[in-house]
Amino acid sequence: MAIQYQREKRIFTLHTEHTTYQMKVDDFGFLLHLYYGGKISGDMDYLLTYYDRGFSGNPFDVGSNRTYSMDVQPQEYPGMGTGDFRSSALIIHNTDESDCCDLRYVKHEIKDGKYALEGLPAVYAAQGEAQTLEILLEDPVSKVQVLLLYGVLEKDDIITRSVKIRNCSTGSVTVEKAASACLDFVAGDFDLISFCGRHTMERNLQRREIGYGSYVTGSRRGTSSHQHNPGVILAGRDTTEDYGSCYGVLFVYSGNFMCETEKDQFGQTRVLMGLQSDLFHYPLAPGEALTVPETILSYSGSGLSVLSQQFHQCIRDHICRGKYKSQPRPVLINSWEAAYFDFNGETICRLAQEAAELGIDMVVMDDGWFGKREDDNSGLGDWQVNERKLGCTLGEMVERINGLGVKFGIWIEPEMVSEDSSLYREHPDWALRIPGRKPVRCRNQLVLDFSRKEVRDFIFEKICAVLDQGNIEYVKWDMNRSIADVYSMENSQGKVSYEYVLGVYDFLERLLQKYPDILIEGCSGGGGRFDAGMMYYTPQIWCSDNTDAIDRTRIQYGTSFFYPVSTVGSHVSAVPNHQTGRSVSLCTRGVVAMAGTFGYELDPGKLSDAEKEEIRKQVRQYKEYAPMIQSGKYYRLSNPFEDAYAAWMFVSEGGDRALLNVVMLEIHGNMAVSYVKPRGLKAGCVYEDRADGRRYSGAALMEAGLPMPVAQGEYLAYQIELIVCP
Ligand code: GLA
């Protein structure tokens, strides 16, 4: 049993294969956190200490005991106004105008299977793979009830948390802040690893010491954002890729979020992950409830690689869904960097023809095929095929492409509207905007109010009408701006950001139900909504609008800490690269794009015969490696922000086969040799380099490394396939 309850001591223990999580209901009904870390047995309530702490108040019910204070006790879900002056997981504005929520234990239930969240993405598991613990807490005065949900996936070393807040009083209350998970550590010095960036340079790793006070990251952009990813790692100061303890905290949500880390007066650390409190005042009428999206927790006692692998497996097996969940993804060619808006039906068919000759599976017609859309200033919202531009109907074009043996995919951006569009002229009130103010424009477009069902229904119908026109097997779902004007003509204002995201999820769910065989790739100006919430609907996401292979080594490195390679949209593009002007070899571009779903974003018509031959070889190779790349174990072998090379590897289940990838980032005269150390091999086995037949012991490779050639030229790349010798 993954979840155990000791009745006499009121202790809950959640065990996974290698970890333990423990909490306790104390004599006053407070739910205290006892332990999270490597697997242990026994009761950890001995860790709780009681001293008279000046200026840390004592709950009334503890009487004259001055040693008991919520300001010091580790808690599962701390509310505001209980004498805990650290950051709260929950702030409720009550009917009487007070901001207090004093939560006490009411009851609990242990269930088989993993809980689901209505309208929200969440980890799912088959019967027998997971258990759920529900703990009901209540504020006896305000009658606000909080249901804490814990999901335990024993084999995966995953614990999930979510929260349902219900107003059981007779008056209205407002939720001002709601976290989905709180982790309190009574001791320990930690580093916080977070992933920050910007458009075309997402998820740069930042590692900083958690010092006294608070450090807050998050998003107020309506999406999870390019700027801060909703996943953080708490690592011991000496934790490395293969040594030390670390905790991953990943929010399964695609909108505004807030992650706080706080070191308190006694050096105790609190981590909160949940909804962003800015732009959020969620009113609950009597009987109404709010579900706080899920947080996935995982712990590794043996370094960051194992932690990442645990998240990869969880996302691959328990978040991603649909036909393509564990199937090799189609290798595709996308029209965006090949032609931008400058295409017609012939251009797309020509790309398909080239694709057929190169072994590429699918052609994707990106932005520009609908309404009045010759550039990015108009047309969004008018989801009618521009047949004049295509020179035929969409159905005819898809048929022609399918006739070449190539699949067809299409780009959409359903959440947006251009002011210069029929949709906006007819329904200006469907855009999010604040009455009496001019809206904030971004890429010259506004955002539709997806918190409103009628708006979603209208767009859904239009998009379906397009998808029904032919054999469309892939959709790229884009979202190209941040949301600034948070005001809905229909919804209560403090709800809009949250309801908007639920609206997007609702739309995607309906699309998946109606078209279960369509592969949807998420996108938000590249990786602006690269989160586990979207992965529940879109098993792959365009990782970045930056296709420069060298920048991509860093973007994909940061992305890999939480997200599996099977979710990373990555393409080979033309040189000089359109974002950086840098030129690197086709080989290097191929090696980097293979750490993802793989495809092309260029016009093959502009390539030489030799380059086309190389592409043919790349596609063949990728298809051969795809099972290992998409579901093997992933190891980071260098830090491309610091090291002279970027290196990573994929190891097949069982360790018999591995693919080592290296991109040299520096070149100097009389260059020192780089020895790259593979990991995850079987120490006692001999491996053969498939290209040159040379043999090495697994232990030797992992202990001493493999020397990379010293060769002239910038950004050379190597891909070495190692196979166990019988
Ligand atoms: C975004 C996407 C690109 C492309 C354009 C089209 O920037 O990230 O890949 O689809 O939109 O406008």
XYZ file of C-alpha atoms and ligand atoms in Angstrom:
738
model
C 0.000 0.000 0.000
C 1.513 3.286 -1.092
C -0.595 5.260 1.393
C -0.676 4.328 5.070
C -2.531 5.883 7.987
C -1.703 5.287 11.643
C -4.875 5.905 13.563
C -3.387 6.425 17.079
C -0.767 8.935 15.993
C -2.811 10.307 13.088
C 0.206 10.010 10.787
C -0.131 9.710 6.996
C 2.751 8.098 5.128
C 3.029 8.098 1.338
C 5.631 5.689 0.024
C 6.969 5.456 -3.504
C 9.682 3.051 -4.553
C 12.511 5.329 -3.433
C 10.838 8.147 -1.500
C 8.673 8.813 1.539
C 6.329 11.707 2.325
C 4.878 12.008 5.801
C 2.450 14.300 7.629
C 0.509 14.321 10.859
C -2.662 15.707 12.341
C -1.594 17.115 15.694
C -3.559 17.489 18.950
C -5.100 20.742 17.788
C -6.157 19.473 14.379
C -3.375 21.212 12.430
C -2.008 19.181 9.518
C 1.771 19.304 9.953
C 4.330 18.252 7.398
C 6.884 15.832 8.789
C 9.133 14.647 6.005
C 9.751 14.359 2.271
C 12.870 12.684 0.923
C 14.607 9.348 0.473
C 12.682 6.280 1.600
C 12.548 5.775 5.370
C 10.488 3.817 7.830
C 9.223 4.976 11.189
C 7.599 8.130 12.452
C 9.242 11.436 11.787
C 7.310 13.485 14.353
C 10.482 13.542 16.439
C 11.629 16.267 14.048
C 9.064 18.681 15.465
C 10.573 20.935 18.111
C 8.878 23.293 20.548
C 10.506 26.386 22.027
C 9.206 29.732 23.198
C 9.937 31.957 20.192
C 9.628 35.701 20.715
C 7.080 37.459 18.514
C 5.768 34.164 17.182
C 2.217 33.979 18.501
C 0.457 30.948 19.958
C -2.951 29.661 18.832
C -5.605 30.315 21.485
C -6.423 26.628 21.869
C -2.919 25.697 23.051
C -3.650 27.602 26.283
C -0.646 28.994 28.088
C 1.809 26.883 26.108
C 4.150 29.482 24.594
C 6.224 26.912 22.756
C 3.590 26.143 20.163
C 3.472 28.470 17.193
C 2.290 28.119 13.615
C 5.106 30.510 12.747
C 7.556 27.659 13.275
C 5.653 24.443 12.594
C 6.048 22.815 9.168
C 2.631 22.690 7.525
C 0.873 21.069 4.618
C -1.347 23.983 3.659
C -0.777 27.130 5.710
C -3.525 29.734 5.715
C -3.264 33.451 6.427
C -4.052 34.775 9.898
C -3.053 31.831 12.089
C 0.107 33.353 13.513
C 2.254 31.988 10.694
C 3.941 35.072 9.296
C 5.591 33.254 6.411
C 4.007 33.299 2.981
C 0.592 31.575 2.963
C -0.667 28.879 0.650
C -4.180 30.275 0.960
C -5.675 33.716 1.443
C -9.439 33.937 1.795
C -11.290 37.227 2.062
C -14.247 36.294 4.247
C -17.812 37.574 4.345
C -16.903 39.635 7.430
C -14.053 41.323 5.468
C -11.355 39.493 7.449
C -8.465 37.752 5.658
C -8.163 34.661 7.779
C -8.337 30.955 7.241
C -7.512 28.633 10.122
C -7.702 25.136 8.688
C -8.203 22.089 10.903
C -8.510 18.420 10.080
C -12.018 17.023 9.582
C -11.611 13.615 7.924
C -9.727 11.748 5.252
C -10.177 8.989 2.728
C -7.728 6.684 0.940
C -8.817 5.550 -2.517
C -7.444 3.304 -5.204
C -6.531 4.984 -8.455
C -5.497 8.532 -9.208
C -7.928 11.435 -8.750
C -8.856 13.471 -11.829
C -9.622 17.196 -11.946
C -12.664 18.347 -13.842
C -11.759 20.741 -16.635
C -8.068 20.671 -15.782
C -5.151 18.557 -16.961
C -3.751 16.137 -14.401
C -1.553 13.092 -14.108
C -3.570 9.971 -14.873
C -2.812 6.354 -14.046
C -4.326 2.958 -14.638
C -6.009 1.161 -11.765
C -3.300 -0.443 -9.665
C -0.697 2.166 -10.645
C -1.749 4.840 -8.176
C -3.556 5.687 -4.960
C -5.246 8.857 -3.812
C -5.388 10.417 -0.380
C -8.012 13.070 0.284
C -7.756 15.102 3.465
C -10.572 17.468 4.316
C -9.703 20.565 6.321
C -12.110 23.238 7.472
C -12.015 26.643 9.011
C -14.589 26.144 11.790
C -15.496 29.838 11.824
C -15.748 30.761 8.136
C -16.844 27.267 7.075
C -14.456 27.356 4.156
C -13.460 23.782 3.376
C -10.235 22.732 1.726
C -9.837 19.288 0.258
C -6.182 18.370 -0.121
C -5.603 15.765 -2.819
C -2.499 13.606 -2.954
C -1.837 11.175 -5.786
C 0.884 8.582 -5.302
C 2.430 6.815 -8.288
C 4.578 4.366 -6.415
C 6.660 2.912 -9.266
C 7.286 6.318 -10.799
C 8.445 8.043 -7.587
C 5.822 10.681 -8.218
C 3.534 12.419 -5.742
C 0.947 14.861 -7.025
C -0.967 17.484 -5.132
C -4.042 19.515 -5.849
C -6.598 21.418 -3.795
C -10.341 22.037 -3.918
C -11.576 25.052 -2.008
C -15.275 25.103 -1.224
C -17.338 27.816 0.376
C -19.630 25.985 2.806
C -20.803 29.149 4.538
C -23.963 31.131 3.880
C -22.184 34.243 2.595
C -19.805 34.901 -0.279
C -16.034 34.728 0.139
C -13.192 35.524 -2.247
C -10.103 33.417 -2.811
C -7.240 35.922 -3.068
C -4.422 33.429 -3.265
C -4.286 29.664 -3.664
C -1.268 27.427 -3.936
C -1.581 23.845 -5.004
C 1.397 22.600 -3.026
C 3.446 23.732 -0.072
C 6.689 22.065 0.960
C 8.127 22.998 4.348
C 11.641 21.915 5.297
C 12.606 22.293 8.948
C 16.310 22.213 8.056
C 18.704 22.261 5.134
C 20.436 24.717 2.830
C 19.146 24.691 -0.699
C 19.814 26.077 -4.128
C 16.864 27.019 -6.266
C 17.135 25.988 -9.914
C 14.657 27.818 -12.127
C 14.252 28.314 -15.849
C 13.940 31.862 -17.084
C 14.277 33.530 -20.440
C 12.500 35.488 -23.124
C 10.981 35.016 -26.578
C 13.447 33.014 -28.725
C 15.659 32.299 -25.708
C 13.547 30.279 -23.305
C 14.389 28.238 -20.210
C 17.904 29.351 -19.370
C 18.965 27.610 -16.207
C 19.447 29.849 -13.192
C 20.858 28.373 -9.993
C 20.855 30.558 -6.898
C 21.210 30.059 -3.190
C 17.973 30.308 -1.230
C 18.788 33.040 1.269
C 16.701 34.651 3.972
C 13.521 36.270 2.695
C 11.444 35.367 -0.319
C 12.200 34.842 -3.958
C 9.200 34.844 -6.255
C 8.941 33.873 -9.906
C 5.844 33.427 -11.998
C 3.760 34.798 -14.792
C 1.114 37.500 -15.131
C 0.995 37.118 -18.915
C -2.023 34.844 -19.130
C 0.239 31.991 -20.252
C 2.919 30.102 -18.375
C 5.338 32.295 -20.383
C 8.717 32.332 -22.104
C 10.023 34.309 -19.126
C 9.605 31.854 -16.238
C 8.727 28.203 -16.602
C 6.343 26.785 -13.970
C 8.839 24.235 -12.738
C 11.577 24.643 -10.113
C 14.098 22.358 -8.472
C 15.323 22.591 -4.915
C 18.768 21.087 -4.782
C 21.337 20.567 -2.085
C 24.257 22.960 -2.443
C 26.517 20.137 -3.618
C 23.974 18.391 -5.845
C 25.145 17.654 -9.386
C 23.832 15.648 -12.307
C 24.751 12.368 -10.621
C 25.121 13.191 -6.964
C 23.013 14.628 -4.163
C 19.438 15.296 -3.246
C 16.938 17.361 -5.208
C 13.204 18.004 -5.335
C 11.293 18.868 -8.495
C 8.113 20.938 -8.265
C 6.182 21.191 -11.531
C 2.879 22.994 -11.995
C 0.508 21.337 -14.458
C -1.013 24.580 -15.680
C -0.698 26.897 -18.661
C -1.659 30.263 -17.210
C -0.609 32.744 -14.546
C 1.334 31.053 -11.812
C 3.424 31.951 -8.812
C 6.281 30.064 -7.223
C 7.701 31.330 -3.958
C 10.683 30.102 -1.993
C 11.202 31.508 1.451
C 13.852 30.993 4.088
C 12.478 32.013 7.457
C 14.010 33.379 10.644
C 15.144 29.912 11.755
C 16.586 28.915 8.399
C 13.562 26.771 7.544
C 12.589 26.700 3.879
C 9.099 26.915 2.406
C 8.232 26.363 -1.253
C 4.823 27.321 -2.622
C 3.628 26.560 -6.132
C 0.222 27.674 -7.330
C -1.953 30.261 -8.990
C -0.644 33.788 -9.401
C -2.332 36.038 -6.848
C -2.085 39.195 -8.992
C -5.126 39.625 -11.271
C -6.868 36.941 -9.229
C -9.799 37.451 -6.847
C -11.943 34.393 -7.224
C -15.406 34.891 -5.696
C -17.123 31.824 -4.279
C -20.835 32.040 -3.607
C -22.211 29.658 -0.964
C -21.660 26.095 -2.168
C -19.244 27.058 -4.961
C -15.769 25.589 -5.295
C -12.454 26.353 -6.968
C -9.981 23.698 -8.056
C -6.341 24.680 -7.883
C -4.376 22.990 -10.700
C -2.072 20.124 -9.918
C 1.569 20.177 -8.876
C 3.821 17.185 -9.549
C 6.494 16.471 -6.954
C 9.425 14.139 -7.252
C 12.584 13.558 -5.261
C 15.940 12.100 -6.204
C 18.720 11.258 -3.776
C 21.155 10.626 -6.598
C 21.296 13.830 -8.576
C 19.505 15.818 -11.213
C 19.614 13.291 -14.076
C 17.496 10.800 -12.161
C 15.096 13.555 -11.115
C 14.683 14.597 -14.761
C 14.180 11.000 -15.843
C 11.400 10.616 -13.268
C 9.623 13.675 -14.670
C 10.205 12.531 -18.258
C 8.601 9.192 -17.559
C 5.712 10.768 -15.689
C 4.966 13.224 -18.503
C 5.390 10.623 -21.238
C 3.278 7.943 -19.571
C 0.881 9.834 -17.333
C 0.330 13.287 -18.902
C 0.594 12.883 -22.676
C -2.365 11.167 -24.257
C -3.702 10.083 -27.601
C -2.659 8.055 -30.565
C 0.835 9.528 -30.745
C 1.591 9.184 -27.032
C 4.150 6.449 -27.528
C 4.384 6.341 -31.302
C 7.276 7.808 -33.263
C 6.146 11.248 -34.369
C 5.987 12.122 -38.060
C 9.064 13.892 -39.413
C 7.634 17.092 -40.809
C 8.533 20.040 -42.958
C 6.954 23.348 -41.969
C 6.353 26.236 -44.372
C 7.079 29.048 -41.897
C 10.810 29.624 -42.272
C 10.616 28.198 -45.806
C 8.205 30.847 -47.122
C 6.647 32.876 -44.249
C 3.469 34.483 -45.715
C 4.775 34.324 -49.252
C 3.257 31.097 -50.535
C 0.409 29.712 -52.564
C -0.971 26.233 -53.096
C 1.854 25.412 -55.501
C 4.471 26.336 -52.900
C 2.950 23.931 -50.386
C 2.628 21.160 -52.964
C 6.223 21.731 -54.030
C 7.299 21.392 -50.381
C 5.305 18.155 -50.237
C 7.001 16.918 -53.410
C 10.420 17.673 -51.895
C 9.293 16.000 -48.657
C 8.353 12.843 -50.548
C 11.775 12.766 -52.208
C 13.583 13.308 -48.911
C 11.655 10.725 -46.893
C 9.874 13.390 -44.806
C 6.431 12.244 -43.613
C 4.380 15.402 -43.461
C 4.089 18.938 -44.773
C 2.667 21.633 -42.506
C 1.063 24.751 -43.940
C 1.818 27.420 -41.371
C 0.336 30.907 -40.933
C -1.196 32.713 -43.927
C -3.721 30.302 -45.480
C -6.940 31.950 -44.267
C -8.972 35.155 -44.465
C -7.073 38.298 -45.386
C -3.688 37.249 -44.099
C -0.787 38.431 -46.242
C 1.172 39.528 -43.191
C 0.650 39.442 -39.435
C -1.503 42.582 -39.278
C -4.873 41.171 -40.216
C -7.149 38.198 -40.653
C -6.951 36.379 -37.318
C -10.392 35.111 -36.399
C -11.514 34.661 -40.013
C -10.945 30.933 -40.275
C -11.999 30.577 -43.907
C -9.584 29.019 -46.363
C -8.205 31.564 -48.826
C -8.860 29.472 -51.914
C -7.684 32.236 -54.203
C -4.269 32.053 -52.587
C -4.188 28.262 -52.628
C -5.529 28.124 -56.171
C -7.855 25.295 -55.167
C -9.908 24.095 -52.237
C -8.122 22.865 -49.159
C -9.558 19.404 -49.783
C -8.099 19.313 -53.291
C -4.717 20.425 -52.054
C -4.621 17.825 -49.263
C -5.607 15.133 -51.725
C -2.787 16.125 -54.047
C -0.329 16.036 -51.157
C -1.599 12.705 -49.850
C -1.265 11.412 -53.413
C 2.472 12.035 -53.096
C 2.514 9.810 -50.022
C 2.851 12.813 -47.698
C 0.640 13.681 -44.729
C -0.776 17.164 -44.281
C -0.899 19.458 -41.250
C -2.142 22.993 -40.706
C -1.462 26.008 -38.417
C -4.184 27.726 -36.383
C -4.292 30.438 -33.723
C -7.825 30.121 -32.341
C -7.452 32.399 -29.302
C -6.687 35.511 -31.329
C -8.411 38.187 -33.349
C -7.043 40.942 -35.593
C -8.820 44.277 -35.444
C -8.742 44.112 -39.221
C -10.980 41.049 -39.506
C -14.661 40.383 -40.134
C -14.861 38.668 -36.763
C -13.714 41.762 -34.891
C -15.948 44.050 -36.916
C -18.927 41.860 -36.024
C -18.030 41.079 -32.418
C -15.696 43.727 -30.977
C -16.885 42.786 -27.481
C -15.465 39.269 -27.905
C -11.939 40.589 -27.451
C -10.565 41.032 -23.971
C -10.416 44.776 -23.342
C -11.055 47.158 -20.507
C -14.048 49.451 -21.116
C -13.037 53.063 -21.628
C -9.403 52.155 -22.339
C -7.540 51.462 -25.544
C -6.348 47.863 -25.627
C -2.675 46.907 -25.526
C -1.716 45.630 -28.972
C 0.873 42.965 -29.480
C 1.871 41.674 -32.917
C -1.051 43.890 -33.885
C -3.564 41.416 -32.509
C -6.010 41.145 -29.618
C -7.022 38.160 -27.523
C -10.469 36.598 -27.709
C -12.307 36.100 -24.448
C -11.955 32.344 -24.196
C -13.514 32.440 -20.743
C -16.833 32.843 -22.627
C -18.409 29.694 -23.964
C -20.223 31.366 -26.865
C -16.898 32.743 -28.132
C -15.251 29.325 -27.920
C -18.243 27.644 -29.543
C -18.152 30.026 -32.486
C -14.425 29.539 -33.124
C -14.700 25.788 -32.538
C -17.287 25.509 -35.249
C -15.154 27.512 -37.696
C -12.025 25.471 -36.990
C -13.921 22.179 -37.338
C -15.308 23.366 -40.650
C -11.708 23.726 -41.849
C -10.514 20.419 -40.399
C -13.441 18.636 -42.032
C -12.328 19.701 -45.505
C -9.715 17.014 -45.953
C -7.439 14.453 -44.427
C -5.724 16.753 -41.945
C -3.489 14.752 -39.629
C -1.742 17.448 -37.630
C -2.589 20.844 -36.176
C -0.124 23.424 -34.877
C -1.965 25.410 -32.195
C -0.326 28.794 -31.794
C -0.808 31.688 -29.342
C 1.245 34.716 -30.202
C 0.926 37.309 -27.479
C 0.663 37.860 -23.748
C -2.693 38.878 -22.307
C -2.696 42.434 -21.025
C -6.323 43.599 -20.927
C -7.761 41.279 -18.326
C -11.416 42.204 -18.494
C -14.348 40.165 -19.685
C -17.707 41.560 -20.714
C -19.346 38.537 -19.113
C -17.231 36.965 -16.408
C -16.486 38.355 -12.983
C -13.110 40.062 -13.376
C -11.015 38.263 -10.757
C -11.875 34.963 -12.457
C -10.933 35.857 -16.024
C -7.296 34.685 -16.138
C -8.184 31.302 -14.646
C -11.385 30.791 -16.626
C -9.552 31.756 -19.823
C -7.105 28.880 -19.350
C -9.942 26.483 -18.543
C -11.604 27.705 -21.733
C -8.496 26.835 -23.751
C -8.420 23.389 -22.130
C -12.121 22.898 -22.862
C -11.586 23.789 -26.526
C -8.602 21.461 -26.832
C -10.440 18.617 -25.116
C -13.362 18.971 -27.504
C -10.994 19.018 -30.443
C -9.295 15.834 -29.213
C -12.611 14.100 -28.664
C -13.800 15.008 -32.142
C -10.503 14.287 -33.914
C -8.749 11.632 -31.816
C -6.290 10.817 -34.600
C -5.034 14.355 -35.159
C -1.653 15.142 -33.639
C -1.731 18.609 -32.077
C 1.555 20.451 -31.590
C 1.345 23.295 -29.082
C 3.091 26.590 -29.690
C 3.124 30.080 -28.276
C 5.676 32.071 -30.231
C 7.735 28.923 -29.788
C 8.020 27.978 -26.129
C 5.788 30.548 -24.392
C 3.418 27.882 -23.171
C 5.791 24.985 -22.835
C 4.244 23.368 -19.785
C 2.869 20.063 -18.549
C -0.692 21.439 -18.703
C -0.512 21.836 -22.473
C 1.189 18.449 -22.821
C -2.020 16.792 -21.619
C -3.577 17.946 -24.914
C -0.584 18.490 -27.192
C 2.043 15.743 -26.787
C 4.613 17.948 -28.499
C 5.233 21.697 -28.342
C 7.317 23.915 -30.621
C 10.202 24.485 -28.233
C 11.320 27.914 -29.417
C 11.005 30.302 -32.354
C 14.787 30.251 -32.265
C 15.979 27.520 -34.626
C 19.676 28.410 -34.351
C 21.327 25.094 -33.482
C 23.800 26.610 -31.034
C 21.191 28.597 -29.094
C 19.006 25.508 -29.226
C 21.622 23.435 -27.364
C 21.052 25.801 -24.424
C 17.274 26.102 -24.804
C 16.894 22.331 -25.075
C 19.284 21.797 -22.150
C 17.065 23.924 -19.858
C 13.927 22.313 -21.255
C 15.260 18.825 -20.505
C 15.199 19.250 -16.726
C 11.458 18.578 -16.628
C 10.237 17.778 -20.125
C 10.935 14.633 -22.158
C 12.488 14.830 -25.611
C 9.273 13.446 -27.131
C 7.566 16.773 -26.278
C 10.266 19.021 -27.761
C 9.444 20.379 -31.234
C 12.789 20.853 -32.981
C 13.630 21.455 -36.662
C 16.589 21.896 -38.946
C 16.410 25.376 -40.496
C 18.304 27.239 -43.202
C 21.636 29.043 -42.835
C 22.392 31.794 -42.148
C 19.886 31.245 -39.363
C 16.932 33.654 -39.515
C 17.084 34.587 -35.839
C 20.831 34.936 -35.282
C 22.476 35.114 -38.706
C 24.788 32.278 -37.655
C 25.797 29.512 -40.058
C 26.537 26.014 -38.862
C 26.806 22.763 -40.779
C 23.774 20.700 -41.764
C 25.246 17.890 -39.674
C 25.269 20.044 -36.532
C 21.744 21.298 -37.212
C 20.603 17.695 -37.654
C 22.228 16.445 -34.444
C 20.590 19.244 -32.433
C 17.141 18.833 -34.025
C 17.285 15.102 -33.308
C 17.015 15.942 -29.590
C 13.350 16.547 -30.321
C 10.490 15.526 -32.568
C 12.623 16.336 -35.632
C 11.683 18.048 -38.837
C 12.681 20.771 -41.279
C 11.846 24.442 -41.502
C 13.489 25.461 -44.784
C 12.996 25.410 -48.542
C 14.683 22.276 -49.904
C 14.395 23.828 -53.380
C 17.294 26.089 -52.370
C 19.569 23.205 -51.391
C 22.266 21.465 -53.409
C 21.985 17.810 -54.366
C 24.655 16.950 -51.796
C 22.651 18.679 -49.070
C 19.503 16.856 -50.124
C 21.374 13.581 -49.955
C 22.534 14.455 -46.452
C 18.938 15.229 -45.432
C 17.785 11.880 -46.787
C 20.416 10.223 -44.607
C 19.435 12.309 -41.555
C 15.772 11.358 -41.889
C 16.665 7.680 -42.246
C 18.905 7.883 -39.222
C 16.371 9.736 -37.139
C 13.716 7.162 -37.888
C 16.058 4.421 -36.827
C 16.964 6.172 -33.595
C 13.445 7.490 -32.883
C 12.339 4.827 -30.378
C 15.522 5.331 -28.322
C 15.348 9.127 -28.619
C 11.681 9.376 -27.726
C 11.439 6.823 -24.961
C 14.988 6.036 -23.866
C 16.704 7.535 -20.837
C 18.070 11.012 -21.373
C 21.351 12.154 -19.820
C 22.851 15.638 -19.849
C 26.632 15.259 -20.147
C 27.640 18.913 -20.008
C 26.308 22.345 -19.190
C 26.347 24.255 -22.485
C 26.154 27.568 -20.607
C 29.570 26.854 -19.091
C 31.342 24.080 -20.946
C 33.266 24.102 -24.219
C 30.829 21.606 -25.672
C 27.184 20.604 -25.423
C 26.723 16.868 -24.899
C 23.775 14.670 -24.153
C 22.859 11.065 -24.712
C 19.971 8.685 -25.093
C 20.169 5.175 -23.660
C 17.725 2.461 -24.634
C 15.697 0.658 -22.008
C 18.062 -1.936 -20.576
C 21.169 -0.042 -21.647
C 22.123 -2.088 -24.714
C 22.153 0.807 -27.113
C 23.088 4.430 -26.704
C 23.393 7.548 -28.823
C 25.992 10.063 -27.746
C 25.603 13.598 -29.123
C 28.268 16.283 -28.915
C 28.380 19.825 -30.326
C 31.636 21.736 -29.918
C 30.845 25.257 -28.740
C 34.375 26.643 -28.737
C 37.311 26.523 -31.077
C 40.833 27.716 -30.250
C 44.317 27.367 -31.669
C 46.119 24.291 -30.379
C 42.890 23.182 -28.780
C 42.833 20.960 -25.702
C 41.036 17.636 -26.134
C 37.503 17.325 -24.734
C 36.834 13.995 -23.033
C 33.102 13.401 -22.952
C 31.915 10.931 -20.313
C 28.883 8.880 -21.316
C 26.504 7.786 -18.565
C 23.848 5.152 -18.112
C 25.858 2.393 -19.834
C 26.292 -1.066 -18.358
C 29.669 -0.977 -16.642
C 30.373 -4.674 -17.147
C 29.615 -4.711 -20.879
C 31.670 -3.959 -23.959
C 30.219 -1.432 -26.423
C 31.015 -1.077 -30.073
C 31.027 2.243 -31.922
C 28.748 1.351 -34.797
C 30.500 3.667 -37.254
C 34.099 2.482 -36.900
C 33.751 -0.845 -35.080
C 36.000 0.254 -32.216
C 35.230 -1.394 -28.884
C 35.249 0.059 -25.370
C 34.275 -1.229 -21.955
C 31.190 0.498 -20.547
C 33.054 1.204 -17.306
C 36.007 2.706 -19.182
C 33.776 5.044 -21.157
C 31.952 6.206 -18.054
C 35.068 6.566 -15.889
C 37.551 8.011 -18.373
C 35.403 9.401 -21.152
C 35.805 9.428 -24.901
C 38.206 11.911 -26.547
C 36.506 14.129 -29.120
C 38.487 14.879 -32.289
C 40.439 18.124 -32.411
C 39.370 19.391 -35.813
C 39.224 22.762 -37.499
C 35.913 24.475 -37.928
C 33.292 26.045 -35.752
C 30.487 24.150 -34.047
C 31.343 20.680 -35.296
C 29.004 17.949 -34.099
C 29.409 14.247 -33.479
C 26.829 11.547 -33.063
C 28.174 8.232 -31.836
C 26.027 5.137 -31.648
C 27.188 2.551 -29.130
C 25.896 -1.004 -29.135
C 26.538 -3.697 -26.556
C 28.607 -6.550 -27.932
C 27.103 -9.987 -27.418
C 4.719 31.919 -34.158
C 5.244 30.507 -34.234
C 5.986 30.307 -35.530
C 5.046 30.575 -36.673
C 4.464 31.972 -36.554
C 3.379 32.215 -37.567
O 5.741 32.842 -34.043
O 6.042 30.218 -33.135
O 6.504 29.010 -35.613
O 4.016 29.623 -36.664
O 3.910 32.200 -35.271
O 2.830 33.470 -37.465
